[in-house]
JSON list of C-alpha atoms in Angstrom, two decimals:
[
{"chain": "P", "resi": 1, "resn": "ALA", "atom": "CA", "xyz": [-24.57, -49.37, -11.37]},
{"chain": "P", "resi": 2, "resn": "GLN", "atom": "CA", "xyz": [-25.08, -45.82, -10.31]},
{"chain": "P", "resi": 3, "resn": "LYS", "atom": "CA", "xyz": [-23.13, -42.98, -11.78]},
{"chain": "P", "resi": 4, "resn": "VAL", "atom": "CA", "xyz": [-23.18, -39.22, -11.98]},
{"chain": "P", "resi": 5, "resn": "THR", "atom": "CA", "xyz": [-21.42, -37.39, -14.74]},
{"chain": "P", "resi": 6, "resn": "GLN", "atom": "CA", "xyz": [-20.60, -33.70, -14.76]},
{"chain": "P", "resi": 7, "resn": "ALA", "atom": "CA", "xyz": [-18.90, -33.31, -18.08]},
{"chain": "P", "resi": 8, "resn": "GLN", "atom": "CA", "xyz": [-17.90, -29.70, -17.53]},
{"chain": "P", "resi": 9, "resn": "THR", "atom": "CA", "xyz": [-14.75, -29.59, -15.44]},
{"chain": "P", "resi": 10, "resn": "GLU", "atom": "CA", "xyz": [-14.39, -25.81, -15.39]},
{"chain": "P", "resi": 11, "resn": "ILE", "atom": "CA", "xyz": [-16.55, -22.96, -16.57]},
{"chain": "P", "resi": 12, "resn": "SER", "atom": "CA", "xyz": [-15.58, -19.34, -16.63]},
{"chain": "P", "resi": 13, "resn": "VAL", "atom": "CA", "xyz": [-18.13, -16.57, -17.19]},
{"chain": "P", "resi": 14, "resn": "VAL", "atom": "CA", "xyz": [-18.31, -12.84, -16.74]},
{"chain": "P", "resi": 15, "resn": "GLU", "atom": "CA", "xyz": [-20.54, -11.43, -14.07]},
{"chain": "P", "resi": 16, "resn": "LYS", "atom": "CA", "xyz": [-24.22, -11.12, -15.04]},
{"chain": "P", "resi": 17, "resn": "GLU", "atom": "CA", "xyz": [-24.01, -13.90, -17.59]},
{"chain": "P", "resi": 18, "resn": "ASP", "atom": "CA", "xyz": [-26.28, -16.89, -17.28]},
{"chain": "P", "resi": 19, "resn": "VAL", "atom": "CA", "xyz": [-24.58, -20.25, -16.86]},
{"chain": "P", "resi": 20, "resn": "THR", "atom": "CA", "xyz": [-25.82, -23.82, -16.93]},
{"chain": "P", "resi": 21, "resn": "LEU", "atom": "CA", "xyz": [-24.10, -26.68, -15.17]},
{"chain": "P", "resi": 22, "resn": "ASP", "atom": "CA", "xyz": [-24.86, -30.08, -16.64]},
{"chain": "P", "resi": 23, "resn": "CYS", "atom": "CA", "xyz": [-25.52, -33.26, -14.68]},
{"chain": "P", "resi": 24, "resn": "VAL", "atom": "CA", "xyz": [-26.32, -36.66, -16.19]},
{"chain": "P", "resi": 25, "resn": "TYR", "atom": "CA", "xyz": [-27.02, -39.63, -14.01]},
{"chain": "P", "resi": 26, "resn": "GLU", "atom": "CA", "xyz": [-27.43, -43.40, -14.31]},
{"chain": "P", "resi": 27, "resn": "THR", "atom": "CA", "xyz": [-29.45, -45.60, -12.02]},
{"chain": "P", "resi": 28, "resn": "ARG", "atom": "CA", "xyz": [-31.69, -48.61, -12.16]},
{"chain": "P", "resi": 29, "resn": "ASP", "atom": "CA", "xyz": [-33.64, -47.53, -9.12]},
{"chain": "P", "resi": 30, "resn": "THR", "atom": "CA", "xyz": [-37.15, -46.26, -9.76]},
{"chain": "P", "resi": 31, "resn": "THR", "atom": "CA", "xyz": [-37.03, -44.21, -6.60]},
{"chain": "P", "resi": 32, "resn": "TYR", "atom": "CA", "xyz": [-34.08, -41.94, -6.23]},
{"chain": "P", "resi": 33, "resn": "TYR", "atom": "CA", "xyz": [-33.06, -38.46, -5.23]},
{"chain": "P", "resi": 34, "resn": "LEU", "atom": "CA", "xyz": [-30.88, -35.91, -6.93]},
{"chain": "P", "resi": 35, "resn": "PHE", "atom": "CA", "xyz": [-28.93, -33.23, -5.15]},
{"chain": "P", "resi": 36, "resn": "TRP", "atom": "CA", "xyz": [-26.90, -30.20, -5.95]},
{"chain": "P", "resi": 37, "resn": "TYR", "atom": "CA", "xyz": [-24.27, -28.92, -3.53]},
{"chain": "P", "resi": 38, "resn": "LYS", "atom": "CA", "xyz": [-22.06, -25.87, -3.64]},
{"chain": "P", "resi": 39, "resn": "GLN", "atom": "CA", "xyz": [-18.54, -26.00, -2.30]},
{"chain": "P", "resi": 40, "resn": "PRO", "atom": "CA", "xyz": [-16.91, -22.58, -1.88]},
{"chain": "P", "resi": 41, "resn": "PRO", "atom": "CA", "xyz": [-13.15, -22.30, -1.37]},
{"chain": "P", "resi": 42, "resn": "SER", "atom": "CA", "xyz": [-13.56, -22.68, 2.36]},
{"chain": "P", "resi": 43, "resn": "GLY", "atom": "CA", "xyz": [-14.54, -26.29, 1.72]},
{"chain": "P", "resi": 44, "resn": "GLU", "atom": "CA", "xyz": [-17.94, -26.80, 3.33]},
{"chain": "P", "resi": 45, "resn": "LEU", "atom": "CA", "xyz": [-20.67, -28.34, 1.26]},
{"chain": "P", "resi": 46, "resn": "VAL", "atom": "CA", "xyz": [-23.78, -26.22, 1.01]},
{"chain": "P", "resi": 47, "resn": "PHE", "atom": "CA", "xyz": [-27.01, -27.97, 0.21]},
{"chain": "P", "resi": 48, "resn": "LEU", "atom": "CA", "xyz": [-28.85, -26.32, -2.70]},
{"chain": "P", "resi": 49, "resn": "ILE", "atom": "CA", "xyz": [-31.65, -28.66, -3.72]},
{"chain": "P", "resi": 50, "resn": "ARG", "atom": "CA", "xyz": [-33.03, -32.13, -3.44]},
{"chain": "P", "resi": 51, "resn": "ARG", "atom": "CA", "xyz": [-35.37, -33.53, -6.08]},
{"chain": "P", "resi": 52, "resn": "ASN", "atom": "CA", "xyz": [-37.06, -36.93, -6.01]},
{"chain": "P", "resi": 53, "resn": "SER", "atom": "CA", "xyz": [-37.54, -39.07, -9.07]},
{"chain": "P", "resi": 54, "resn": "PHE", "atom": "CA", "xyz": [-41.33, -38.65, -9.10]},
{"chain": "P", "resi": 55, "resn": "ASP", "atom": "CA", "xyz": [-41.26, -34.91, -9.32]},
{"chain": "P", "resi": 56, "resn": "GLU", "atom": "CA", "xyz": [-40.19, -33.57, -12.66]},
{"chain": "P", "resi": 57, "resn": "GLN", "atom": "CA", "xyz": [-41.34, -30.06, -12.13]},
{"chain": "P", "resi": 58, "resn": "ASN", "atom": "CA", "xyz": [-38.67, -27.52, -12.67]},
{"chain": "P", "resi": 59, "resn": "GLU", "atom": "CA", "xyz": [-37.77, -25.43, -9.67]},
{"chain": "P", "resi": 60, "resn": "ILE", "atom": "CA", "xyz": [-36.69, -21.85, -9.32]},
{"chain": "P", "resi": 61, "resn": "SER", "atom": "CA", "xyz": [-35.14, -20.33, -6.24]},
{"chain": "P", "resi": 62, "resn": "GLY", "atom": "CA", "xyz": [-34.04, -16.77, -6.79]},
{"chain": "P", "resi": 63, "resn": "ARG", "atom": "CA", "xyz": [-31.33, -16.75, -9.41]},
{"chain": "P", "resi": 64, "resn": "TYR", "atom": "CA", "xyz": [-31.08, -20.54, -9.31]},
{"chain": "P", "resi": 65, "resn": "SER", "atom": "CA", "xyz": [-33.16, -22.89, -11.37]},
{"chain": "P", "resi": 66, "resn": "TRP", "atom": "CA", "xyz": [-33.11, -26.61, -12.01]},
{"chain": "P", "resi": 67, "resn": "ASN", "atom": "CA", "xyz": [-34.29, -28.59, -15.00]},
{"chain": "P", "resi": 68, "resn": "PHE", "atom": "CA", "xyz": [-35.01, -32.24, -14.24]},
{"chain": "P", "resi": 69, "resn": "GLN", "atom": "CA", "xyz": [-35.69, -34.47, -17.23]},
{"chain": "P", "resi": 70, "resn": "LYS", "atom": "CA", "xyz": [-36.04, -38.19, -16.64]},
{"chain": "P", "resi": 71, "resn": "SER", "atom": "CA", "xyz": [-36.19, -38.87, -20.37]},
{"chain": "P", "resi": 72, "resn": "THR", "atom": "CA", "xyz": [-32.58, -37.79, -20.72]},
{"chain": "P", "resi": 73, "resn": "SER", "atom": "CA", "xyz": [-31.53, -38.61, -17.14]},
{"chain": "P", "resi": 74, "resn": "SER", "atom": "CA", "xyz": [-30.39, -35.06, -16.61]},
{"chain": "P", "resi": 75, "resn": "PHE", "atom": "CA", "xyz": [-30.66, -32.61, -13.78]},
{"chain": "P", "resi": 76, "resn": "ASN", "atom": "CA", "xyz": [-29.13, -29.38, -14.97]},
{"chain": "P", "resi": 77, "resn": "PHE", "atom": "CA", "xyz": [-28.57, -26.33, -12.87]},
{"chain": "P", "resi": 78, "resn": "THR", "atom": "CA", "xyz": [-28.78, -22.75, -14.17]},
{"chain": "P", "resi": 79, "resn": "ILE", "atom": "CA", "xyz": [-27.57, -19.64, -12.48]},
{"chain": "P", "resi": 80, "resn": "THR", "atom": "CA", "xyz": [-29.10, -16.49, -13.90]},
{"chain": "P", "resi": 81, "resn": "ALA", "atom": "CA", "xyz": [-27.20, -13.21, -13.77]},
{"chain": "P", "resi": 82, "resn": "SER", "atom": "CA", "xyz": [-24.21, -14.81, -12.18]},
{"chain": "P", "resi": 83, "resn": "GLN", "atom": "CA", "xyz": [-22.27, -13.03, -9.45]},
{"chain": "P", "resi": 84, "resn": "VAL", "atom": "CA", "xyz": [-18.69, -13.30, -8.24]},
{"chain": "P", "resi": 85, "resn": "VAL", "atom": "CA", "xyz": [-19.94, -14.94, -5.07]},
{"chain": "P", "resi": 86, "resn": "ASP", "atom": "CA", "xyz": [-21.24, -17.81, -7.16]},
{"chain": "P", "resi": 87, "resn": "SER", "atom": "CA", "xyz": [-17.67, -18.86, -7.81]},
{"chain": "P", "resi": 88, "resn": "ALA", "atom": "CA", "xyz": [-17.31, -22.34, -6.34]},
{"chain": "P", "resi": 89, "resn": "VAL", "atom": "CA", "xyz": [-17.27, -26.00, -7.14]},
{"chain": "P", "resi": 90, "resn": "TYR", "atom": "CA", "xyz": [-20.71, -27.43, -7.74]},
{"chain": "P", "resi": 91, "resn": "PHE", "atom": "CA", "xyz": [-21.47, -31.09, -7.22]},
{"chain": "P", "resi": 92, "resn": "CYS", "atom": "CA", "xyz": [-24.39, -33.05, -8.50]},
{"chain": "P", "resi": 93, "resn": "ALA", "atom": "CA", "xyz": [-25.18, -36.17, -6.47]},
{"chain": "P", "resi": 94, "resn": "LEU", "atom": "CA", "xyz": [-27.47, -39.17, -6.68]},
{"chain": "P", "resi": 95, "resn": "PHE", "atom": "CA", "xyz": [-29.03, -41.16, -3.88]},
{"chain": "P", "resi": 96, "resn": "GLY", "atom": "CA", "xyz": [-30.77, -44.33, -4.98]},
{"chain": "P", "resi": 97, "resn": "SER", "atom": "CA", "xyz": [-33.22, -46.30, -2.88]},
{"chain": "P", "resi": 98, "resn": "SER", "atom": "CA", "xyz": [-31.02, -49.35, -3.26]},
{"chain": "P", "resi": 99, "resn": "ASN", "atom": "CA", "xyz": [-27.89, -47.52, -2.17]},
{"chain": "P", "resi": 100, "resn": "THR", "atom": "CA", "xyz": [-28.33, -47.63, 1.60]},
{"chain": "P", "resi": 101, "resn": "GLY", "atom": "CA", "xyz": [-27.90, -43.93, 2.00]},
{"chain": "P", "resi": 102, "resn": "LYS", "atom": "CA", "xyz": [-24.72, -43.47, 0.00]},
{"chain": "P", "resi": 103, "resn": "LEU", "atom": "CA", "xyz": [-24.49, -40.42, -2.15]},
{"chain": "P", "resi": 104, "resn": "ILE", "atom": "CA", "xyz": [-22.88, -40.83, -5.50]},
{"chain": "P", "resi": 105, "resn": "PHE", "atom": "CA", "xyz": [-21.11, -37.68, -6.51]},
{"chain": "P", "resi": 106, "resn": "GLY", "atom": "CA", "xyz": [-20.19, -36.30, -9.89]},
{"chain": "P", "resi": 107, "resn": "GLN", "atom": "CA", "xyz": [-16.69, -35.03, -10.37]},
{"chain": "P", "resi": 108, "resn": "GLY", "atom": "CA", "xyz": [-17.79, -31.46, -9.79]},
{"chain": "P", "resi": 109, "resn": "THR", "atom": "CA", "xyz": [-17.76, -28.37, -11.99]},
{"chain": "P", "resi": 110, "resn": "THR", "atom": "CA", "xyz": [-15.61, -25.45, -11.02]},
{"chain": "P", "resi": 111, "resn": "LEU", "atom": "CA", "xyz": [-17.40, -22.23, -11.81]},
{"chain": "P", "resi": 112, "resn": "GLN", "atom": "CA", "xyz": [-15.42, -19.01, -11.95]},
{"chain": "P", "resi": 113, "resn": "VAL", "atom": "CA", "xyz": [-17.35, -15.79, -12.26]},
{"chain": "P", "resi": 114, "resn": "LYS", "atom": "CA", "xyz": [-15.19, -12.87, -13.22]},
{"chain": "P", "resi": 115, "resn": "PRO", "atom": "CA", "xyz": [-16.16, -9.29, -12.36]},
{"chain": "C", "resi": 1, "resn": "GLY", "atom": "CA", "xyz": [-33.03, -25.97, 9.56]},
{"chain": "C", "resi": 2, "resn": "ALA", "atom": "CA", "xyz": [-31.04, -29.11, 9.98]},
{"chain": "C", "resi": 3, "resn": "VAL", "atom": "CA", "xyz": [-27.40, -28.51, 10.77]},
{"chain": "C", "resi": 4, "resn": "VAL", "atom": "CA", "xyz": [-24.42, -30.79, 10.93]},
{"chain": "C", "resi": 5, "resn": "SER", "atom": "CA", "xyz": [-21.44, -29.51, 12.82]},
{"chain": "C", "resi": 6, "resn": "GLN", "atom": "CA", "xyz": [-17.94, -30.83, 12.42]},
{"chain": "C", "resi": 7, "resn": "HIS", "atom": "CA", "xyz": [-15.00, -30.14, 14.71]},
{"chain": "C", "resi": 8, "resn": "PRO", "atom": "CA", "xyz": [-12.21, -29.22, 14.42]},
{"chain": "C", "resi": 9, "resn": "SER", "atom": "CA", "xyz": [-12.21, -27.25, 11.21]},
{"chain": "C", "resi": 10, "resn": "TRP", "atom": "CA", "xyz": [-8.44, -27.25, 11.02]},
{"chain": "C", "resi": 11, "resn": "VAL", "atom": "CA", "xyz": [-5.94, -29.54, 12.67]},
{"chain": "C", "resi": 12, "resn": "ILE", "atom": "CA", "xyz": [-2.21, -29.94, 12.36]},
{"chain": "C", "resi": 13, "resn": "CYS", "atom": "CA", "xyz": [-0.65, -32.95, 13.96]},
{"chain": "C", "resi": 14, "resn": "LYS", "atom": "CA", "xyz": [2.73, -34.62, 14.07]},
{"chain": "C", "resi": 15, "resn": "SER", "atom": "CA", "xyz": [3.37, -37.77, 12.11]},
{"chain": "C", "resi": 16, "resn": "GLY", "atom": "CA", "xyz": [2.66, -40.83, 14.24]},
{"chain": "C", "resi": 17, "resn": "THR", "atom": "CA", "xyz": [0.02, -39.25, 16.41]},
{"chain": "C", "resi": 18, "resn": "SER", "atom": "CA", "xyz": [-3.72, -39.76, 16.27]},
{"chain": "C", "resi": 19, "resn": "VAL", "atom": "CA", "xyz": [-6.37, -37.17, 15.67]},
{"chain": "C", "resi": 20, "resn": "LYS", "atom": "CA", "xyz": [-10.09, -37.28, 16.25]},
{"chain": "C", "resi": 21, "resn": "ILE", "atom": "CA", "xyz": [-12.73, -35.47, 14.20]},
{"chain": "C", "resi": 22, "resn": "GLU", "atom": "CA", "xyz": [-16.28, -35.11, 15.51]},
{"chain": "C", "resi": 23, "resn": "CYS", "atom": "CA", "xyz": [-19.47, -34.89, 13.50]},
{"chain": "C", "resi": 24, "resn": "ARG", "atom": "CA", "xyz": [-22.66, -33.86, 15.23]},
{"chain": "C", "resi": 25, "resn": "SER", "atom": "CA", "xyz": [-26.19, -33.48, 13.99]},
{"chain": "C", "resi": 26, "resn": "LEU", "atom": "CA", "xyz": [-27.45, -30.49, 15.94]},
{"chain": "C", "resi": 27, "resn": "ASP", "atom": "CA", "xyz": [-31.20, -30.60, 15.67]},
{"chain": "C", "resi": 28, "resn": "PHE", "atom": "CA", "xyz": [-32.06, -34.06, 14.40]},
{"chain": "C", "resi": 29, "resn": "GLN", "atom": "CA", "xyz": [-31.17, -37.62, 15.11]},
{"chain": "C", "resi": 30, "resn": "ALA", "atom": "CA", "xyz": [-29.02, -39.34, 12.56]},
{"chain": "C", "resi": 31, "resn": "THR", "atom": "CA", "xyz": [-28.92, -43.11, 12.67]},
{"chain": "C", "resi": 32, "resn": "THR", "atom": "CA", "xyz": [-26.55, -43.02, 9.73]},
{"chain": "C", "resi": 33, "resn": "MET", "atom": "CA", "xyz": [-23.64, -40.76, 9.10]},
{"chain": "C", "resi": 34, "resn": "PHE", "atom": "CA", "xyz": [-21.08, -40.86, 6.35]},
{"chain": "C", "resi": 35, "resn": "TRP", "atom": "CA", "xyz": [-17.42, -39.93, 6.20]},
{"chain": "C", "resi": 36, "resn": "TYR", "atom": "CA", "xyz": [-15.82, -38.63, 3.05]},
{"chain": "C", "resi": 37, "resn": "ARG", "atom": "CA", "xyz": [-12.35, -37.69, 2.05]},
{"chain": "C", "resi": 38, "resn": "GLN", "atom": "CA", "xyz": [-11.53, -35.16, -0.61]},
{"chain": "C", "resi": 39, "resn": "PHE", "atom": "CA", "xyz": [-8.23, -34.61, -2.32]},
{"chain": "C", "resi": 40, "resn": "PRO", "atom": "CA", "xyz": [-7.48, -31.28, -3.96]},
{"chain": "C", "resi": 41, "resn": "LYS", "atom": "CA", "xyz": [-9.58, -30.64, -7.06]},
{"chain": "C", "resi": 42, "resn": "GLN", "atom": "CA", "xyz": [-11.24, -33.99, -6.82]},
{"chain": "C", "resi": 43, "resn": "SER", "atom": "CA", "xyz": [-14.67, -35.22, -5.90]},
{"chain": "C", "resi": 44, "resn": "LEU", "atom": "CA", "xyz": [-15.64, -36.62, -2.56]},
{"chain": "C", "resi": 45, "resn": "MET", "atom": "CA", "xyz": [-14.65, -40.18, -1.85]},
{"chain": "C", "resi": 46, "resn": "LEU", "atom": "CA", "xyz": [-16.85, -42.13, 0.54]},
{"chain": "C", "resi": 47, "resn": "MET", "atom": "CA", "xyz": [-14.74, -43.73, 3.21]},
{"chain": "C", "resi": 48, "resn": "ALA", "atom": "CA", "xyz": [-17.30, -45.38, 5.42]},
{"chain": "C", "resi": 49, "resn": "THR", "atom": "CA", "xyz": [-20.88, -45.47, 6.62]},
{"chain": "C", "resi": 50, "resn": "SER", "atom": "CA", "xyz": [-21.27, -44.94, 10.30]},
{"chain": "C", "resi": 51, "resn": "ASN", "atom": "CA", "xyz": [-24.24, -46.70, 11.93]},
{"chain": "C", "resi": 52, "resn": "GLU", "atom": "CA", "xyz": [-25.40, -45.82, 15.43]},
{"chain": "C", "resi": 53, "resn": "GLY", "atom": "CA", "xyz": [-24.78, -48.67, 17.82]},
{"chain": "C", "resi": 54, "resn": "SER", "atom": "CA", "xyz": [-22.98, -50.91, 15.37]},
{"chain": "C", "resi": 55, "resn": "LYS", "atom": "CA", "xyz": [-19.75, -51.20, 13.47]},
{"chain": "C", "resi": 56, "resn": "ALA", "atom": "CA", "xyz": [-19.07, -48.91, 10.57]},
{"chain": "C", "resi": 57, "resn": "THR", "atom": "CA", "xyz": [-19.16, -50.20, 7.03]},
{"chain": "C", "resi": 58, "resn": "TYR", "atom": "CA", "xyz": [-15.99, -49.33, 5.19]},
{"chain": "C", "resi": 59, "resn": "GLU", "atom": "CA", "xyz": [-15.60, -48.86, 1.47]},
{"chain": "C", "resi": 60, "resn": "GLN", "atom": "CA", "xyz": [-13.15, -50.97, -0.42]},
{"chain": "C", "resi": 61, "resn": "GLY", "atom": "CA", "xyz": [-9.60, -49.87, 0.03]},
{"chain": "C", "resi": 62, "resn": "VAL", "atom": "CA", "xyz": [-10.16, -47.94, 3.27]},
{"chain": "C", "resi": 63, "resn": "GLU", "atom": "CA", "xyz": [-8.17, -49.22, 6.19]},
{"chain": "C", "resi": 64, "resn": "LYS", "atom": "CA", "xyz": [-10.42, -49.97, 9.15]},
{"chain": "C", "resi": 65, "resn": "ASP", "atom": "CA", "xyz": [-7.59, -49.87, 11.64]},
{"chain": "C", "resi": 66, "resn": "LYS", "atom": "CA", "xyz": [-6.31, -46.63, 10.26]},
{"chain": "C", "resi": 67, "resn": "PHE", "atom": "CA", "xyz": [-9.59, -44.75, 10.22]},
{"chain": "C", "resi": 68, "resn": "LEU", "atom": "CA", "xyz": [-11.55, -45.65, 13.32]},
{"chain": "C", "resi": 69, "resn": "ILE", "atom": "CA", "xyz": [-15.18, -44.66, 13.28]},
{"chain": "C", "resi": 70, "resn": "ASN", "atom": "CA", "xyz": [-17.44, -44.61, 16.31]},
{"chain": "C", "resi": 71, "resn": "HIS", "atom": "CA", "xyz": [-21.12, -43.73, 16.29]},
{"chain": "C", "resi": 72, "resn": "ALA", "atom": "CA", "xyz": [-21.95, -43.86, 19.95]},
{"chain": "C", "resi": 73, "resn": "SER", "atom": "CA", "xyz": [-25.13, -41.78, 19.88]},
{"chain": "C", "resi": 74, "resn": "LEU", "atom": "CA", "xyz": [-27.78, -40.67, 17.46]},
{"chain": "C", "resi": 75, "resn": "THR", "atom": "CA", "xyz": [-26.17, -37.26, 17.15]},
{"chain": "C", "resi": 76, "resn": "LEU", "atom": "CA", "xyz": [-22.45, -37.97, 17.22]},
{"chain": "C", "resi": 77, "resn": "SER", "atom": "CA", "xyz": [-20.02, -39.84, 15.02]},
{"chain": "C", "resi": 78, "resn": "THR", "atom": "CA", "xyz": [-16.26, -39.62, 15.35]},
{"chain": "C", "resi": 79, "resn": "LEU", "atom": "CA", "xyz": [-13.43, -40.37, 12.92]},
{"chain": "C", "resi": 80, "resn": "THR", "atom": "CA", "xyz": [-10.04, -41.08, 14.42]},
{"chain": "C", "resi": 81, "resn": "VAL", "atom": "CA", "xyz": [-7.04, -41.08, 12.13]},
{"chain": "C", "resi": 82, "resn": "THR", "atom": "CA", "xyz": [-4.57, -43.29, 13.92]},
{"chain": "C", "resi": 83, "resn": "SER", "atom": "CA", "xyz": [-0.81, -43.06, 13.53]},
{"chain": "C", "resi": 84, "resn": "ALA", "atom": "CA", "xyz": [-1.23, -40.27, 11.05]},
{"chain": "C", "resi": 85, "resn": "HIS", "atom": "CA", "xyz": [1.21, -39.85, 8.18]},
{"chain": "C", "resi": 86, "resn": "PRO", "atom": "CA", "xyz": [1.67, -36.98, 5.76]},
{"chain": "C", "resi": 87, "resn": "GLU", "atom": "CA", "xyz": [-0.26, -38.86, 3.08]},
{"chain": "C", "resi": 88, "resn": "ASP", "atom": "CA", "xyz": [-3.29, -38.74, 5.36]},
{"chain": "C", "resi": 89, "resn": "SER", "atom": "CA", "xyz": [-3.36, -34.98, 4.96]},
{"chain": "C", "resi": 90, "resn": "SER", "atom": "CA", "xyz": [-6.65, -34.22, 3.32]},
{"chain": "C", "resi": 91, "resn": "PHE", "atom": "CA", "xyz": [-10.06, -32.66, 3.72]},
{"chain": "C", "resi": 92, "resn": "TYR", "atom": "CA", "xyz": [-12.43, -34.86, 5.66]},
{"chain": "C", "resi": 93, "resn": "ILE", "atom": "CA", "xyz": [-16.13, -34.17, 5.63]},
{"chain": "C", "resi": 94, "resn": "CYS", "atom": "CA", "xyz": [-19.04, -35.93, 7.28]},
{"chain": "C", "resi": 95, "resn": "SER", "atom": "CA", "xyz": [-22.70, -36.03, 6.39]},
{"chain": "C", "resi": 96, "resn": "ALA", "atom": "CA", "xyz": [-25.82, -37.07, 8.17]},
{"chain": "C", "resi": 97, "resn": "ARG", "atom": "CA", "xyz": [-29.02, -38.36, 6.75]},
{"chain": "C", "resi": 98, "resn": "HIS", "atom": "CA", "xyz": [-32.09, -36.49, 7.89]},
{"chain": "C", "resi": 99, "resn": "LEU", "atom": "CA", "xyz": [-35.31, -38.38, 7.34]},
{"chain": "C", "resi": 100, "resn": "GLN", "atom": "CA", "xyz": [-38.10, -36.07, 6.27]},
{"chain": "C", "resi": 101, "resn": "GLY", "atom": "CA", "xyz": [-41.39, -37.69, 5.59]},
{"chain": "C", "resi": 102, "resn": "ILE", "atom": "CA", "xyz": [-41.13, -40.06, 2.66]},
{"chain": "C", "resi": 103, "resn": "GLY", "atom": "CA", "xyz": [-37.96, -38.50, 1.49]},
{"chain": "C", "resi": 104, "resn": "ASN", "atom": "CA", "xyz": [-34.63, -37.68, 3.01]},
{"chain": "C", "resi": 105, "resn": "THR", "atom": "CA", "xyz": [-31.98, -35.07, 2.77]},
{"chain": "C", "resi": 106, "resn": "ILE", "atom": "CA", "xyz": [-28.31, -35.42, 3.42]},
{"chain": "C", "resi": 107, "resn": "TYR", "atom": "CA", "xyz": [-26.56, -32.54, 5.07]},
{"chain": "C", "resi": 108, "resn": "PHE", "atom": "CA", "xyz": [-22.85, -32.06, 5.35]},
{"chain": "C", "resi": 109, "resn": "GLY", "atom": "CA", "xyz": [-20.62, -30.79, 8.09]},
{"chain": "C", "resi": 110, "resn": "GLU", "atom": "CA", "xyz": [-18.26, -27.90, 7.49]},
{"chain": "C", "resi": 111, "resn": "GLY", "atom": "CA", "xyz": [-15.35, -30.23, 6.87]},
{"chain": "C", "resi": 112, "resn": "SER", "atom": "CA", "xyz": [-12.01, -30.67, 8.59]},
{"chain": "C", "resi": 113, "resn": "TRP", "atom": "CA", "xyz": [-8.67, -29.86, 7.06]},
{"chain": "C", "resi": 114, "resn": "LEU", "atom": "CA", "xyz": [-6.04, -32.28, 8.38]},
{"chain": "C", "resi": 115, "resn": "THR", "atom": "CA", "xyz": [-2.37, -31.56, 7.89]},
{"chain": "C", "resi": 116, "resn": "VAL", "atom": "CA", "xyz": [0.15, -34.12, 9.12]},
{"chain": "C", "resi": 117, "resn": "VAL", "atom": "CA", "xyz": [3.68, -32.79, 9.45]}
]
């Protein structure tokens, strides 16, 4: 079975604080992809990152960084120096090679950044 | 970059009528598209997988005759909510799979807010 767990339902921080969103996944596939999406109040899903199972290098993109650890089946997302515009729901998702293209989503983490 | 466009963004329809939502991949061909439904403060629920040139594959519990999916071309999939009822009011979002080399990325449309009155 494939599963994505985002244990944090809601997080509230003050602007300029760093915040980490946790994502733990389960899969039996050896080849899989992990995604993070941002969903602002307007509803659209914004693609943030895709990481394949063979690449455990951490990635940094501006204030965003991702820590992928296969040993703990985690793919955590950190926002450094958070801003009010970062307020949104963030979804972690898994796509396994055996899953015929279906994305398995976590429940989402609502991030509120207060000024 | 790859873009998926969804139309309309907002639609209000009367109970008993049908409404069609379009999902287009703008700069790539998508043999597979997906339709999701999202209730307030919940995650996305996969409704069906839309395959170009063949019948859609519906998830368990999704009514095929209620939610008609057509994938007539490599860049267009449509979702028609037939005989809509207020409980069908929801946020519907599509995605398209873009094959890139040995990997693939899934992009989402902007979503469509459906309100049935």
